Amino acid sequence: MSDQKVSFDSQIVNLNKYHKATKEAEIKKLKDGQREATKVSDLDTYDKNQEEIDKLEKEEPVKTVETESQPPEISAWITKNPWFNDANDERGGVAEGVWKSCLNKNPTWTNSQVLAHVDSRIESLYPTTPTNPRRSQSNLSENNTSTTRRSNKGLTMNDLTAEERDNWNSFGSELFKTEAEFLKAVSATRGK
């Protein structure tokens, strides 16, 4: 998709360089002819060369014009996905790779079919709505008890991690009057 556009733009740039160089060479040749014409007092040749120089200087190089070189569904897809032309966004390169791979494997597919495949592949690799990986996990442990955390009020000594239990054994019983105070402190460190 964009390889064609880059190639087209590159050809236009090269054409402009070539056109500019040949125009400058032609103008130089005409000015040299004018110098010779003034040496021999040939005003007709001088005027003729000046007309040619004026005509060449008025010419404009080929401009890079956005033409509808792409089918409308591709242009619409690119408009819908502005990240495609963003050099800092890897999705553009991935989409282009998926596009090429899909066309190689399915040469009879239409642009719309290929774009639908690209969309689904990009969505699977870069989901627009983040998913919580824990949602798909069961909330039951191996012994079929719920593993969901209780609220801060329900935190018990059984809910402590091994490190937190070691902390209770090392200094918790000395610093805190009750287990409940220690559990509140643990809960606060967890951000709950």
CSV table of C-alpha atoms in Angstrom, one decimal:
chain,number,residue,atom,x,y,z
A,1,MET,CA,0.0,0.0,0.0
A,2,SER,CA,2.3,2.7,1.2
A,3,ASP,CA,5.3,1.2,-0.7
A,4,GLN,CA,3.6,2.2,-4.0
A,5,LYS,CA,3.0,5.8,-2.6
A,6,VAL,CA,6.7,6.0,-1.5
A,7,SER,CA,7.8,4.7,-4.9
A,8,PHE,CA,5.6,7.2,-6.7
A,9,ASP,CA,6.7,10.1,-4.6
A,10,SER,CA,10.4,9.0,-5.0
A,11,GLN,CA,9.9,9.0,-8.8
A,12,ILE,CA,8.4,12.5,-8.7
A,13,VAL,CA,11.3,13.8,-6.6
A,14,ASN,CA,13.8,12.2,-9.0
A,15,LEU,CA,11.9,13.6,-12.0
A,16,ASN,CA,12.0,17.1,-10.5
A,17,LYS,CA,15.7,16.9,-9.9
A,18,TYR,CA,16.3,15.7,-13.5
A,19,HIS,CA,14.0,18.4,-14.9
A,20,LYS,CA,15.7,21.1,-12.8
A,21,ALA,CA,19.2,20.0,-13.9
A,22,THR,CA,18.3,19.9,-17.6
A,23,LYS,CA,16.6,23.3,-17.4
A,24,GLU,CA,19.6,24.9,-15.7
A,25,ALA,CA,21.9,23.3,-18.3
A,26,GLU,CA,19.7,24.7,-21.1
A,27,ILE,CA,19.6,28.1,-19.6
A,28,LYS,CA,23.4,28.1,-19.2
A,29,LYS,CA,23.7,27.1,-22.9
A,30,LEU,CA,21.4,29.9,-24.0
A,31,LYS,CA,23.2,32.5,-21.9
A,32,ASP,CA,26.5,31.4,-23.4
A,33,GLY,CA,24.8,31.9,-26.8
A,34,GLN,CA,23.8,35.4,-25.8
A,35,ARG,CA,27.3,36.2,-24.8
A,36,GLU,CA,28.5,35.1,-28.2
A,37,ALA,CA,25.7,37.0,-29.9
A,38,THR,CA,26.7,40.3,-28.1
A,39,LYS,CA,30.3,39.8,-29.2
A,40,VAL,CA,29.3,39.7,-32.9
A,41,SER,CA,26.4,42.2,-32.4
A,42,ASP,CA,23.7,39.6,-33.4
A,43,LEU,CA,20.6,41.0,-31.7
A,44,ASP,CA,18.2,38.5,-33.3
A,45,THR,CA,20.0,35.6,-31.7
A,46,TYR,CA,20.3,37.4,-28.4
A,47,ASP,CA,16.5,38.1,-28.4
A,48,LYS,CA,15.7,34.6,-29.4
A,49,ASN,CA,17.8,33.2,-26.6
A,50,GLN,CA,16.3,35.6,-24.1
A,51,GLU,CA,12.7,34.4,-25.1
A,52,GLU,CA,13.8,30.8,-24.6
A,53,ILE,CA,15.3,31.6,-21.2
A,54,ASP,CA,12.1,33.4,-20.1
A,55,LYS,CA,10.0,30.5,-21.2
A,56,LEU,CA,12.2,28.0,-19.3
A,57,GLU,CA,12.2,30.1,-16.1
A,58,LYS,CA,8.4,30.2,-16.2
A,59,GLU,CA,8.1,26.4,-16.3
A,60,GLU,CA,7.2,24.8,-13.0
A,61,PRO,CA,8.4,21.4,-11.9
A,62,VAL,CA,6.1,18.5,-11.5
A,63,LYS,CA,4.5,18.8,-8.1
A,64,THR,CA,3.6,16.0,-5.8
A,65,VAL,CA,-0.1,16.0,-6.1
A,66,GLU,CA,-2.2,13.8,-3.9
A,67,THR,CA,-4.0,11.8,-6.5
A,68,GLU,CA,-6.5,9.1,-5.8
A,69,SER,CA,-4.0,6.4,-6.8
A,70,GLN,CA,-5.4,4.1,-4.1
A,71,PRO,CA,-8.8,2.5,-4.2
A,72,PRO,CA,-11.4,4.4,-2.1
A,73,GLU,CA,-11.7,1.6,0.5
A,74,ILE,CA,-7.9,1.7,1.2
A,75,SER,CA,-8.0,5.5,1.5
A,76,ALA,CA,-10.9,5.3,3.8
A,77,TRP,CA,-9.1,2.7,5.9
A,78,ILE,CA,-6.0,4.8,6.2
A,79,THR,CA,-8.1,7.8,7.2
A,80,LYS,CA,-9.8,5.7,9.8
A,81,ASN,CA,-6.5,4.4,11.1
A,82,PRO,CA,-4.2,7.5,11.4
A,83,TRP,CA,-1.5,5.5,13.1
A,84,PHE,CA,-0.8,3.8,9.8
A,85,ASN,CA,1.3,6.7,8.5
A,86,ASP,CA,2.9,7.4,11.9
A,87,ALA,CA,6.5,6.3,11.8
A,88,ASN,CA,6.7,5.9,15.5
A,89,ASP,CA,3.7,3.5,15.7
A,90,GLU,CA,4.7,-0.1,15.0
A,91,ARG,CA,1.1,-1.0,14.0
A,92,GLY,CA,1.7,0.5,10.6
A,93,GLY,CA,4.5,-1.9,9.8
A,94,VAL,CA,2.6,-4.8,11.2
A,95,ALA,CA,-0.5,-3.9,9.2
A,96,GLU,CA,1.6,-3.7,6.0
A,97,GLY,CA,3.1,-7.0,6.7
A,98,VAL,CA,-0.3,-8.6,7.4
A,99,TRP,CA,-1.6,-7.0,4.1
A,100,LYS,CA,1.3,-8.4,2.0
A,101,SER,CA,1.1,-11.8,3.6
A,102,CYS,CA,-2.7,-12.0,3.2
A,103,LEU,CA,-2.4,-11.0,-0.5
A,104,ASN,CA,0.3,-13.6,-1.1
A,105,LYS,CA,-1.8,-16.4,0.5
A,106,ASN,CA,-5.2,-15.2,-0.9
A,107,PRO,CA,-4.6,-13.5,-4.2
A,108,THR,CA,-8.3,-13.6,-5.1
A,109,TRP,CA,-9.4,-11.6,-2.0
A,110,THR,CA,-10.8,-8.2,-2.5
A,111,ASN,CA,-9.3,-5.1,-0.8
A,112,SER,CA,-12.2,-5.1,1.6
A,113,GLN,CA,-11.6,-8.7,2.6
A,114,VAL,CA,-7.9,-8.1,3.1
A,115,LEU,CA,-8.6,-4.9,5.1
A,116,ALA,CA,-11.1,-6.8,7.3
A,117,HIS,CA,-8.4,-9.4,8.0
A,118,VAL,CA,-5.8,-6.7,8.7
A,119,ASP,CA,-8.3,-5.1,11.1
A,120,SER,CA,-8.9,-8.3,13.0
A,121,ARG,CA,-5.2,-9.1,13.2
A,122,ILE,CA,-4.3,-5.6,14.5
A,123,GLU,CA,-7.2,-5.8,17.0
A,124,SER,CA,-5.9,-9.1,18.3
A,125,LEU,CA,-2.4,-7.8,18.7
A,126,TYR,CA,-3.3,-4.3,19.9
A,127,PRO,CA,-6.7,-4.4,21.5
A,128,THR,CA,-8.5,-1.1,21.7
A,129,THR,CA,-10.3,-2.1,24.8
A,130,PRO,CA,-7.9,-3.5,27.4
A,131,THR,CA,-8.9,-6.7,28.9
A,132,ASN,CA,-8.3,-7.9,32.4
A,133,PRO,CA,-6.5,-11.2,32.2
A,134,ARG,CA,-7.8,-12.3,35.6
A,135,ARG,CA,-11.4,-12.1,34.4
A,136,SER,CA,-10.9,-15.2,32.3
A,137,GLN,CA,-9.4,-17.1,35.3
A,138,SER,CA,-11.6,-19.0,37.7
A,139,ASN,CA,-12.1,-17.5,41.1
A,140,LEU,CA,-11.8,-20.9,42.7
A,141,SER,CA,-8.6,-22.4,44.1
A,142,GLU,CA,-7.6,-26.0,43.9
A,143,ASN,CA,-9.8,-26.9,46.9
A,144,ASN,CA,-12.8,-25.1,45.4
A,145,THR,CA,-12.7,-22.1,47.8
A,146,SER,CA,-13.1,-18.6,46.5
A,147,THR,CA,-9.8,-16.8,45.9
A,148,THR,CA,-11.2,-13.3,45.7
A,149,ARG,CA,-9.8,-10.9,48.2
A,150,ARG,CA,-12.1,-9.7,51.0
A,151,SER,CA,-12.5,-6.0,51.7
A,152,ASN,CA,-10.1,-4.4,54.1
A,153,LYS,CA,-12.4,-5.1,57.1
A,154,GLY,CA,-12.2,-8.8,56.3
A,155,LEU,CA,-8.4,-9.2,56.0
A,156,THR,CA,-7.4,-12.0,58.3
A,157,MET,CA,-4.1,-13.5,59.3
A,158,ASN,CA,-4.8,-16.3,56.8
A,159,ASP,CA,-4.8,-13.8,54.0
A,160,LEU,CA,-1.2,-12.6,54.7
A,161,THR,CA,1.7,-13.5,52.4
A,162,ALA,CA,4.6,-15.4,53.8
A,163,GLU,CA,6.6,-12.2,54.0
A,164,GLU,CA,3.8,-10.5,55.9
A,165,ARG,CA,3.5,-13.5,58.3
A,166,ASP,CA,7.3,-13.3,58.9
A,167,ASN,CA,6.9,-9.6,59.7
A,168,TRP,CA,4.2,-10.4,62.2
A,169,ASN,CA,6.4,-13.0,63.9
A,170,SER,CA,9.5,-10.7,63.8
A,171,PHE,CA,8.2,-7.4,65.0
A,172,GLY,CA,4.4,-7.2,64.5
A,173,SER,CA,3.5,-8.6,67.8
A,174,GLU,CA,5.8,-6.2,69.6
A,175,LEU,CA,4.9,-3.0,67.6
A,176,PHE,CA,1.1,-3.6,67.4
A,177,LYS,CA,-1.2,-4.2,70.3
A,178,THR,CA,-3.5,-6.5,68.4
A,179,GLU,CA,-3.6,-8.5,65.2
A,180,ALA,CA,-6.3,-6.2,63.9
A,181,GLU,CA,-4.0,-3.2,64.1
A,182,PHE,CA,-1.3,-5.1,62.3
A,183,LEU,CA,-3.8,-6.2,59.6
A,184,LYS,CA,-4.9,-2.6,59.1
A,185,ALA,CA,-1.2,-1.6,58.6
A,186,VAL,CA,-0.7,-4.4,56.1
A,187,SER,CA,-3.9,-3.4,54.3
A,188,ALA,CA,-2.6,0.2,54.1
A,189,THR,CA,0.7,-1.0,52.6
A,190,ARG,CA,-1.2,-2.9,50.0
A,191,GLY,CA,-3.1,0.2,49.0
A,192,LYS,CA,-6.4,-1.1,50.1
